Amino acid sequence: MKRLAVLALSLMMPLAASAGGLTVSDAFVPMAPPGVMAHAAYFKLTNDSPETRRLIGVRAEGYAMAHLHRSVEMGDVATMSAVDAIDIAPGQRIVFTPGGLHVMLMHPAAKQAEGDTVLLTLTFANGETLPVQVPVTRVRHGS
Amino acid sequence: MRRLAILLSLIAAPLMAQVQGVELDEPVALPAFHLENDLGETLDKDALNGHWTLVMFGFLSCPDVCPFTLGNLEAAVSETSMRVRPDNVPQVVFVSVDPARDAGTVSDYARYFHPDFRGFTGTRDQIDTLIEATDSFYRLMKPDASGYYEVQHSSAVSVIAPDGTLRAKLQPPFDPGATAEFLARLQIAYRRSLNQ
């Protein structure tokens, strides 16, 4: 049921940004717990253009660094690895979601509160950039 | 239609992932260990006696999996509290395997997810004692140019019975209903074994 709750939450949010046939939707940054150096941003990225687009990086205002990252369960062990590039075929939607692809946000300059926004700028191999204002939310888990 | 398809797949997914825990064939007695936190509290073997405990290992700078797991665990424990007697609601303990960075805030971190969650860390050898006893794993990775390092760690949660023995492992994604069901059944089996 938690998936449903996340879905319900995401349905309430407006589309965040689109440019050149690329659309970011359902973006959110779960509020960072105290004491953390890194947390994450999630969204869906849809390619409605006729060409494959390649996401190669991300910048986050208010953070020292931001990376495209993927969590992987290897056996019983949680591991993460950096992702250099993600190809998005025409009509394809890439989902950044907890436990999978995420934007790792590192070394926040200031603590955020619920309702703040984080400006993410997605960068693509063809030189395009797509700025997205992402709301900081307190994620509700469970049924 | 796309939204509907996504919705249906989201509803179906938890039904397919019904295995939320594995009961050990034999309970495992824990060795002596000693952990502490920034509130001056300690956690040792004796502190586990008399109530159920869920132990999760992780690190505070874990951007993705740890907060998600603790959030799900909070929902699972909340669900469990509706199915078992109040004194059988498990205590959740988060153990940071990264004391160098986390010792100052580990209890705040755990309480962020629920006021009753408790966070601890300790010296390397004491952490390793509990890691080995619960058949868990972690590894500190090499620091990057900024000095930041990641930590690989077991994602399973250890279930400790009121007699202080390890009885089961919970596995992600900790679906609240299925996890609560697993814990309730485990507790019934435990009480039966005591009465034999």
mmCIF file of C-alpha atoms in Angstrom:
data_model
loop_
_atom_site.group_PDB
_atom_site.id
_atom_site.type_symbol
_atom_site.label_atom_id
_atom_site.label_comp_id
_atom_site.label_asym_id
_atom_site.label_seq_id
_atom_site.Cartn_x
_atom_site.Cartn_y
_atom_site.Cartn_z
ATOM 1 C CA MET A 1 0.000 0.000 0.000
ATOM 2 C CA LYS A 2 2.934 2.330 0.430
ATOM 3 C CA ARG A 3 3.336 2.377 -3.342
ATOM 4 C CA LEU A 4 -0.228 3.497 -3.603
ATOM 5 C CA ALA A 5 0.388 6.244 -1.056
ATOM 6 C CA VAL A 6 3.387 7.465 -3.021
ATOM 7 C CA LEU A 7 1.302 7.362 -6.174
ATOM 8 C CA ALA A 8 -1.521 9.264 -4.536
ATOM 9 C CA LEU A 9 0.961 11.834 -3.322
ATOM 10 C CA SER A 10 2.506 12.144 -6.760
ATOM 11 C CA LEU A 11 -0.855 12.567 -8.463
ATOM 12 C CA MET A 12 -1.508 15.625 -6.350
ATOM 13 C CA MET A 13 1.631 17.346 -7.559
ATOM 14 C CA PRO A 14 1.635 19.387 -10.735
ATOM 15 C CA LEU A 15 3.916 18.549 -13.627
ATOM 16 C CA ALA A 16 7.244 20.034 -12.758
ATOM 17 C CA ALA A 17 8.879 20.919 -16.040
ATOM 18 C CA SER A 18 9.179 20.073 -19.702
ATOM 19 C CA ALA A 19 11.344 21.141 -22.634
ATOM 20 C CA GLY A 20 12.019 19.813 -26.105
ATOM 21 C CA GLY A 21 9.684 16.869 -25.697
ATOM 22 C CA LEU A 22 11.196 15.866 -22.352
ATOM 23 C CA THR A 23 8.919 16.049 -19.332
ATOM 24 C CA VAL A 24 9.763 15.678 -15.678
ATOM 25 C CA SER A 25 6.817 14.768 -13.482
ATOM 26 C CA ASP A 26 6.064 13.599 -9.949
ATOM 27 C CA ALA A 27 9.345 15.013 -8.648
ATOM 28 C CA PHE A 28 10.022 15.034 -4.914
ATOM 29 C CA VAL A 29 12.873 15.322 -2.432
ATOM 30 C CA PRO A 30 12.127 13.482 0.817
ATOM 31 C CA MET A 31 13.046 15.748 3.731
ATOM 32 C CA ALA A 32 16.523 14.889 4.983
ATOM 33 C CA PRO A 33 16.702 13.232 8.402
ATOM 34 C CA PRO A 34 18.963 15.001 10.923
ATOM 35 C CA GLY A 35 22.708 14.535 10.612
ATOM 36 C CA VAL A 36 22.866 13.342 7.042
ATOM 37 C CA MET A 37 25.428 14.422 4.457
ATOM 38 C CA ALA A 38 23.493 13.013 1.536
ATOM 39 C CA HIS A 39 19.907 12.442 0.577
ATOM 40 C CA ALA A 40 18.020 11.952 -2.670
ATOM 41 C CA ALA A 41 15.615 13.311 -5.263
ATOM 42 C CA TYR A 42 13.158 11.272 -7.329
ATOM 43 C CA PHE A 43 11.077 11.945 -10.441
ATOM 44 C CA LYS A 44 9.810 10.501 -13.673
ATOM 45 C CA LEU A 45 11.376 11.585 -16.939
ATOM 46 C CA THR A 46 9.424 11.018 -20.140
ATOM 47 C CA ASN A 47 10.730 11.413 -23.676
ATOM 48 C CA ASP A 48 7.922 12.394 -26.053
ATOM 49 C CA SER A 49 10.313 13.469 -28.792
ATOM 50 C CA PRO A 50 11.096 11.281 -31.812
ATOM 51 C CA GLU A 51 14.763 10.914 -30.813
ATOM 52 C CA THR A 52 16.589 9.026 -28.105
ATOM 53 C CA ARG A 53 17.859 11.456 -25.474
ATOM 54 C CA ARG A 54 20.764 10.835 -23.165
ATOM 55 C CA LEU A 55 20.722 12.150 -19.599
ATOM 56 C CA ILE A 56 24.334 12.679 -18.548
ATOM 57 C CA GLY A 57 24.232 14.658 -15.351
ATOM 58 C CA VAL A 58 22.445 16.815 -12.819
ATOM 59 C CA ARG A 59 23.168 19.935 -10.800
ATOM 60 C CA ALA A 60 21.390 20.825 -7.583
ATOM 61 C CA GLU A 61 21.289 24.335 -6.207
ATOM 62 C CA GLY A 62 22.242 24.448 -2.536
ATOM 63 C CA TYR A 63 24.329 21.276 -2.631
ATOM 64 C CA ALA A 64 28.055 20.784 -3.084
ATOM 65 C CA MET A 65 27.401 17.972 -5.557
ATOM 66 C CA ALA A 66 24.683 15.932 -7.163
ATOM 67 C CA HIS A 67 25.055 12.625 -8.975
ATOM 68 C CA LEU A 68 22.917 10.216 -10.930
ATOM 69 C CA HIS A 69 22.946 7.084 -8.843
ATOM 70 C CA ARG A 70 21.437 3.649 -8.686
ATOM 71 C CA SER A 71 20.838 1.475 -5.611
ATOM 72 C CA VAL A 72 21.136 -2.221 -6.237
ATOM 73 C CA GLU A 73 20.363 -5.131 -3.970
ATOM 74 C CA MET A 74 23.201 -7.656 -4.450
ATOM 75 C CA GLY A 75 22.114 -10.749 -2.610
ATOM 76 C CA ASP A 76 21.235 -9.315 0.772
ATOM 77 C CA VAL A 77 23.545 -6.317 0.500
ATOM 78 C CA ALA A 78 22.500 -2.792 -0.434
ATOM 79 C CA THR A 79 25.008 -1.167 -2.759
ATOM 80 C CA MET A 80 25.051 2.007 -4.830
ATOM 81 C CA SER A 81 26.842 2.961 -7.976
ATOM 82 C CA ALA A 82 27.199 6.126 -10.013
ATOM 83 C CA VAL A 83 25.408 6.180 -13.350
ATOM 84 C CA ASP A 84 27.252 7.944 -16.191
ATOM 85 C CA ALA A 85 24.414 8.190 -18.681
ATOM 86 C CA ILE A 86 20.844 7.067 -19.159
ATOM 87 C CA ASP A 87 19.356 6.693 -22.622
ATOM 88 C CA ILE A 88 15.663 7.455 -22.925
ATOM 89 C CA ALA A 89 14.115 6.077 -26.106
ATOM 90 C CA PRO A 90 11.239 7.874 -27.862
ATOM 91 C CA GLY A 91 8.097 7.320 -25.811
ATOM 92 C CA GLN A 92 10.032 5.870 -22.909
ATOM 93 C CA ARG A 93 9.641 6.925 -19.281
ATOM 94 C CA ILE A 94 12.511 6.538 -16.817
ATOM 95 C CA VAL A 95 11.456 6.329 -13.179
ATOM 96 C CA PHE A 96 13.724 7.521 -10.398
ATOM 97 C CA THR A 97 12.349 5.804 -7.306
ATOM 98 C CA PRO A 98 13.461 4.789 -3.770
ATOM 99 C CA GLY A 99 15.625 1.675 -3.927
ATOM 100 C CA GLY A 100 16.520 2.254 -7.579
ATOM 101 C CA LEU A 101 17.613 5.200 -9.698
ATOM 102 C CA HIS A 102 17.948 8.395 -7.693
ATOM 103 C CA VAL A 103 19.685 11.744 -7.744
ATOM 104 C CA MET A 104 22.093 11.735 -4.855
ATOM 105 C CA LEU A 105 22.188 15.199 -3.267
ATOM 106 C CA MET A 106 25.410 15.715 -1.359
ATOM 107 C CA HIS A 107 26.443 18.170 1.352
ATOM 108 C CA PRO A 108 23.384 20.420 1.666
ATOM 109 C CA ALA A 109 24.286 24.040 2.372
ATOM 110 C CA ALA A 110 21.251 24.464 4.643
ATOM 111 C CA LYS A 111 18.586 22.315 6.176
ATOM 112 C CA GLN A 112 15.306 22.346 4.303
ATOM 113 C CA ALA A 113 11.792 22.307 5.592
ATOM 114 C CA GLU A 114 8.715 20.726 4.128
ATOM 115 C CA GLY A 115 7.452 22.972 1.325
ATOM 116 C CA ASP A 116 10.879 24.232 0.272
ATOM 117 C CA THR A 117 11.995 23.524 -3.264
ATOM 118 C CA VAL A 118 15.288 22.323 -4.683
ATOM 119 C CA LEU A 119 16.280 23.522 -8.148
ATOM 120 C CA LEU A 120 17.589 20.565 -10.143
ATOM 121 C CA THR A 121 19.056 21.081 -13.595
ATOM 122 C CA LEU A 122 19.197 17.952 -15.720
ATOM 123 C CA THR A 123 21.834 17.982 -18.438
ATOM 124 C CA PHE A 124 21.677 16.011 -21.654
ATOM 125 C CA ALA A 125 24.315 14.787 -24.108
ATOM 126 C CA ASN A 126 23.130 17.198 -26.835
ATOM 127 C CA GLY A 127 23.825 20.158 -24.565
ATOM 128 C CA GLU A 128 20.226 20.717 -23.496
ATOM 129 C CA THR A 129 19.396 21.471 -19.902
ATOM 130 C CA LEU A 130 16.085 21.030 -18.137
ATOM 131 C CA PRO A 131 15.558 22.974 -14.917
ATOM 132 C CA VAL A 132 13.051 21.534 -12.434
ATOM 133 C CA GLN A 133 11.803 22.968 -9.154
ATOM 134 C CA VAL A 134 11.404 19.956 -6.886
ATOM 135 C CA PRO A 135 9.325 20.173 -3.700
ATOM 136 C CA VAL A 136 10.741 18.931 -0.400
ATOM 137 C CA THR A 137 8.172 16.563 1.078
ATOM 138 C CA ARG A 138 7.720 14.371 4.105
ATOM 139 C CA VAL A 139 7.042 10.996 2.490
ATOM 140 C CA ARG A 140 4.237 8.982 4.034
ATOM 141 C CA HIS A 141 4.939 5.290 4.140
ATOM 142 C CA GLY A 142 2.525 2.511 4.819
ATOM 143 C CA SER A 143 -1.106 1.766 4.326
ATOM 144 C CA MET B 1 -4.793 4.325 -19.769
ATOM 145 C CA ARG B 2 -1.134 4.565 -18.935
ATOM 146 C CA ARG B 3 -1.922 5.798 -15.451
ATOM 147 C CA LEU B 4 -4.400 2.992 -14.996
ATOM 148 C CA ALA B 5 -1.817 0.420 -16.080
ATOM 149 C CA ILE B 6 0.697 1.884 -13.641
ATOM 150 C CA LEU B 7 -1.883 1.868 -10.885
ATOM 151 C CA LEU B 8 -2.726 -1.777 -11.526
ATOM 152 C CA SER B 9 0.912 -2.787 -11.578
ATOM 153 C CA LEU B 10 1.480 -0.917 -8.316
ATOM 154 C CA ILE B 11 -1.391 -2.711 -6.643
ATOM 155 C CA ALA B 12 -0.233 -6.081 -7.956
ATOM 156 C CA ALA B 13 3.406 -5.647 -6.965
ATOM 157 C CA PRO B 14 3.009 -6.100 -3.183
ATOM 158 C CA LEU B 15 0.923 -9.226 -3.746
ATOM 159 C CA MET B 16 3.762 -10.798 -5.671
ATOM 160 C CA ALA B 17 6.296 -9.962 -2.989
ATOM 161 C CA GLN B 18 4.801 -11.891 -0.106
ATOM 162 C CA VAL B 19 8.070 -13.186 1.353
ATOM 163 C CA GLN B 20 8.789 -10.541 3.972
ATOM 164 C CA GLY B 21 10.807 -12.650 6.375
ATOM 165 C CA VAL B 22 12.675 -15.852 6.959
ATOM 166 C CA GLU B 23 12.517 -17.704 10.251
ATOM 167 C CA LEU B 24 15.785 -19.312 11.346
ATOM 168 C CA ASP B 25 15.781 -23.081 11.760
ATOM 169 C CA GLU B 26 17.325 -22.693 15.216
ATOM 170 C CA PRO B 27 17.405 -19.585 17.392
ATOM 171 C CA VAL B 28 20.869 -18.026 17.684
ATOM 172 C CA ALA B 29 22.043 -16.764 21.089
ATOM 173 C CA LEU B 30 23.753 -13.356 20.873
ATOM 174 C CA PRO B 31 27.184 -12.771 22.417
ATOM 175 C CA ALA B 32 27.900 -9.905 24.815
ATOM 176 C CA PHE B 33 28.117 -6.530 23.036
ATOM 177 C CA HIS B 34 28.000 -2.891 23.994
ATOM 178 C CA LEU B 35 26.732 0.007 21.872
ATOM 179 C CA GLU B 36 26.074 3.617 22.821
ATOM 180 C CA ASN B 37 24.641 6.850 21.501
ATOM 181 C CA ASP B 38 24.766 10.633 21.773
ATOM 182 C CA LEU B 39 22.154 10.636 24.565
ATOM 183 C CA GLY B 40 24.496 8.597 26.770
ATOM 184 C CA GLU B 41 22.267 5.545 26.441
ATOM 185 C CA THR B 42 23.733 2.094 26.056
ATOM 186 C CA LEU B 43 22.480 -1.002 24.323
ATOM 187 C CA ASP B 44 23.813 -4.380 25.340
ATOM 188 C CA LYS B 45 22.743 -8.001 25.304
ATOM 189 C CA ASP B 46 20.694 -7.680 28.512
ATOM 190 C CA ALA B 47 18.770 -4.674 27.139
ATOM 191 C CA LEU B 48 17.263 -6.964 24.507
ATOM 192 C CA ASN B 49 15.613 -9.220 27.080
ATOM 193 C CA GLY B 50 11.894 -9.088 27.763
ATOM 194 C CA HIS B 51 10.661 -7.579 24.485
ATOM 195 C CA TRP B 52 10.892 -8.040 20.728
ATOM 196 C CA THR B 53 13.553 -6.035 18.903
ATOM 197 C CA LEU B 54 14.170 -5.290 15.240
ATOM 198 C CA VAL B 55 17.787 -4.402 14.472
ATOM 199 C CA MET B 56 18.679 -2.597 11.263
ATOM 200 C CA PHE B 57 22.226 -1.750 10.212
ATOM 201 C CA GLY B 58 23.023 1.272 8.083
ATOM 202 C CA PHE B 59 24.672 4.665 7.975
ATOM 203 C CA LEU B 60 23.282 8.171 8.195
ATOM 204 C CA SER B 61 24.630 9.452 4.893
ATOM 205 C CA CYS B 62 22.860 6.676 3.035
ATOM 206 C CA PRO B 63 20.852 8.782 0.566
ATOM 207 C CA ASP B 64 18.332 6.306 -0.723
ATOM 208 C CA VAL B 65 17.900 2.872 0.861
ATOM 209 C CA CYS B 66 18.202 3.607 4.606
ATOM 210 C CA PRO B 67 15.568 6.370 4.907
ATOM 211 C CA PHE B 68 13.238 4.397 2.684
ATOM 212 C CA THR B 69 13.774 1.233 4.738
ATOM 213 C CA LEU B 70 13.270 3.021 8.063
ATOM 214 C CA GLY B 71 10.124 4.686 6.750
ATOM 215 C CA ASN B 72 8.758 1.341 5.649
ATOM 216 C CA LEU B 73 9.780 -0.248 8.931
ATOM 217 C CA GLU B 74 7.890 2.450 10.793
ATOM 218 C CA ALA B 75 4.780 1.612 8.791
ATOM 219 C CA ALA B 76 5.321 -2.119 9.361
ATOM 220 C CA VAL B 77 5.693 -1.687 13.126
ATOM 221 C CA SER B 78 2.650 0.557 13.220
ATOM 222 C CA GLU B 79 0.708 -2.164 11.411
ATOM 223 C CA THR B 80 2.100 -4.790 13.813
ATOM 224 C CA SER B 81 0.921 -2.738 16.781
ATOM 225 C CA MET B 82 -2.658 -3.230 15.579
ATOM 226 C CA ARG B 83 -2.263 -7.024 15.563
ATOM 227 C CA VAL B 84 -0.284 -7.868 18.695
ATOM 228 C CA ARG B 85 -0.455 -7.005 22.399
ATOM 229 C CA PRO B 86 1.172 -3.677 23.262
ATOM 230 C CA ASP B 87 4.025 -5.405 25.094
ATOM 231 C CA ASN B 88 4.761 -7.445 21.962
ATOM 232 C CA VAL B 89 5.236 -4.431 19.684
ATOM 233 C CA PRO B 90 8.881 -4.624 18.604
ATOM 234 C CA GLN B 91 11.400 -1.977 19.597
ATOM 235 C CA VAL B 92 13.261 -0.735 16.516
ATOM 236 C CA VAL B 93 17.002 -0.240 16.856
ATOM 237 C CA PHE B 94 19.066 1.399 14.128
ATOM 238 C CA VAL B 95 22.767 0.591 14.408
ATOM 239 C CA SER B 96 25.126 2.830 12.446
ATOM 240 C CA VAL B 97 28.190 0.978 11.184
ATOM 241 C CA ASP B 98 29.794 4.372 10.508
ATOM 242 C CA PRO B 99 30.609 5.751 14.002
ATOM 243 C CA ALA B 100 33.201 8.217 12.704
ATOM 244 C CA ARG B 101 30.510 10.287 10.995
ATOM 245 C CA ASP B 102 27.382 9.289 12.887
ATOM 246 C CA ALA B 103 28.182 9.096 16.610
ATOM 247 C CA GLY B 104 26.907 12.627 17.299
ATOM 248 C CA THR B 105 23.478 12.342 15.689
ATOM 249 C CA VAL B 106 22.539 8.673 15.497
ATOM 250 C CA SER B 107 19.741 8.881 18.075
ATOM 251 C CA ASP B 108 18.197 11.977 16.422
ATOM 252 C CA TYR B 109 18.310 10.200 13.098
ATOM 253 C CA ALA B 110 16.405 7.165 14.382
ATOM 254 C CA ARG B 111 13.814 9.305 16.164
ATOM 255 C CA TYR B 112 13.132 11.233 12.985
ATOM 256 C CA PHE B 113 11.380 8.122 11.672
ATOM 257 C CA HIS B 114 9.479 7.410 14.898
ATOM 258 C CA PRO B 115 9.825 8.881 18.405
ATOM 259 C CA ASP B 116 10.298 5.359 19.813
ATOM 260 C CA PHE B 117 13.022 4.305 17.389
ATOM 261 C CA ARG B 118 16.461 4.213 18.986
ATOM 262 C CA GLY B 119 19.794 4.768 17.288
ATOM 263 C CA PHE B 120 23.157 3.444 18.465
ATOM 264 C CA THR B 121 26.702 2.984 17.303
ATOM 265 C CA GLY B 122 29.913 1.949 19.006
ATOM 266 C CA THR B 123 33.494 0.937 18.615
ATOM 267 C CA ARG B 124 34.416 -1.023 15.532
ATOM 268 C CA ASP B 125 34.891 -4.303 17.420
ATOM 269 C CA GLN B 126 31.528 -4.005 19.198
ATOM 270 C CA ILE B 127 29.725 -3.254 15.928
ATOM 271 C CA ASP B 128 31.501 -6.197 14.315
ATOM 272 C CA THR B 129 30.443 -8.486 17.174
ATOM 273 C CA LEU B 130 26.766 -7.746 16.544
ATOM 274 C CA ILE B 131 27.222 -7.861 12.763
ATOM 275 C CA GLU B 132 28.766 -11.326 12.936
ATOM 276 C CA ALA B 133 26.266 -12.626 15.474
ATOM 277 C CA THR B 134 23.363 -11.646 13.222
ATOM 278 C CA ASP B 135 25.081 -12.961 10.075
ATOM 279 C CA SER B 136 25.075 -9.414 8.680
ATOM 280 C CA PHE B 137 27.606 -7.552 6.573
ATOM 281 C CA TYR B 138 28.995 -4.103 5.918
ATOM 282 C CA ARG B 139 31.953 -2.549 4.178
ATOM 283 C CA LEU B 140 33.209 1.035 4.194
ATOM 284 C CA MET B 141 34.090 2.031 0.643
ATOM 285 C CA LYS B 142 37.029 4.194 -0.467
ATOM 286 C CA PRO B 143 36.552 7.946 0.015
ATOM 287 C CA ASP B 144 36.068 10.066 -3.102
ATOM 288 C CA ALA B 145 37.922 13.341 -3.785
ATOM 289 C CA SER B 146 35.720 15.195 -1.268
ATOM 290 C CA GLY B 147 36.358 12.613 1.447
ATOM 291 C CA TYR B 148 32.846 11.225 1.199
ATOM 292 C CA TYR B 149 32.584 7.463 1.295
ATOM 293 C CA GLU B 150 29.734 5.070 0.849
ATOM 294 C CA VAL B 151 28.952 2.072 2.978
ATOM 295 C CA GLN B 152 27.644 -1.212 1.688
ATOM 296 C CA HIS B 153 25.541 -3.032 4.229
ATOM 297 C CA SER B 154 22.997 -5.800 4.725
ATOM 298 C CA SER B 155 19.504 -4.702 3.946
ATOM 299 C CA ALA B 156 17.811 -7.401 6.025
ATOM 300 C CA VAL B 157 16.531 -6.588 9.526
ATOM 301 C CA SER B 158 17.271 -8.961 12.414
ATOM 302 C CA VAL B 159 14.383 -10.022 14.657
ATOM 303 C CA ILE B 160 15.399 -10.644 18.287
ATOM 304 C CA ALA B 161 12.955 -12.458 20.589
ATOM 305 C CA PRO B 162 12.328 -11.560 24.252
ATOM 306 C CA ASP B 163 14.760 -14.315 25.311
ATOM 307 C CA GLY B 164 17.544 -12.388 23.522
ATOM 308 C CA THR B 165 17.953 -14.831 20.661
ATOM 309 C CA LEU B 166 17.963 -14.054 16.945
ATOM 310 C CA ARG B 167 14.858 -15.689 15.478
ATOM 311 C CA ALA B 168 14.310 -14.327 11.986
ATOM 312 C CA LYS B 169 15.344 -11.889 9.287
ATOM 313 C CA LEU B 170 12.966 -9.432 7.679
ATOM 314 C CA GLN B 171 13.618 -8.612 4.057
ATOM 315 C CA PRO B 172 12.890 -5.508 2.032
ATOM 316 C CA PRO B 173 10.642 -3.977 0.948
ATOM 317 C CA PHE B 174 8.984 -4.477 4.376
ATOM 318 C CA ASP B 175 5.461 -4.300 3.040
ATOM 319 C CA PRO B 176 3.590 -3.205 6.189
ATOM 320 C CA GLY B 177 0.745 -5.737 6.102
ATOM 321 C CA ALA B 178 2.859 -8.737 5.115
ATOM 322 C CA THR B 179 5.627 -7.848 7.567
ATOM 323 C CA ALA B 180 3.110 -7.427 10.400
ATOM 324 C CA GLU B 181 1.586 -10.782 9.507
ATOM 325 C CA PHE B 182 5.002 -12.428 9.525
ATOM 326 C CA LEU B 183 5.856 -10.935 12.932
ATOM 327 C CA ALA B 184 2.507 -11.886 14.449
ATOM 328 C CA ARG B 185 2.941 -15.504 13.296
ATOM 329 C CA LEU B 186 6.527 -15.574 14.516
ATOM 330 C CA GLN B 187 5.368 -14.417 17.952
ATOM 331 C CA ILE B 188 2.702 -17.112 18.112
ATOM 332 C CA ALA B 189 5.281 -19.784 17.209
ATOM 333 C CA TYR B 190 7.641 -18.356 19.829
ATOM 334 C CA ARG B 191 5.018 -18.526 22.598
ATOM 335 C CA ARG B 192 4.146 -22.075 21.600
ATOM 336 C CA SER B 193 7.801 -23.091 21.773
ATOM 337 C CA LEU B 194 8.035 -21.633 25.288
ATOM 338 C CA ASN B 195 5.007 -23.621 26.441
ATOM 339 C CA GLN B 196 6.331 -26.944 25.223
#
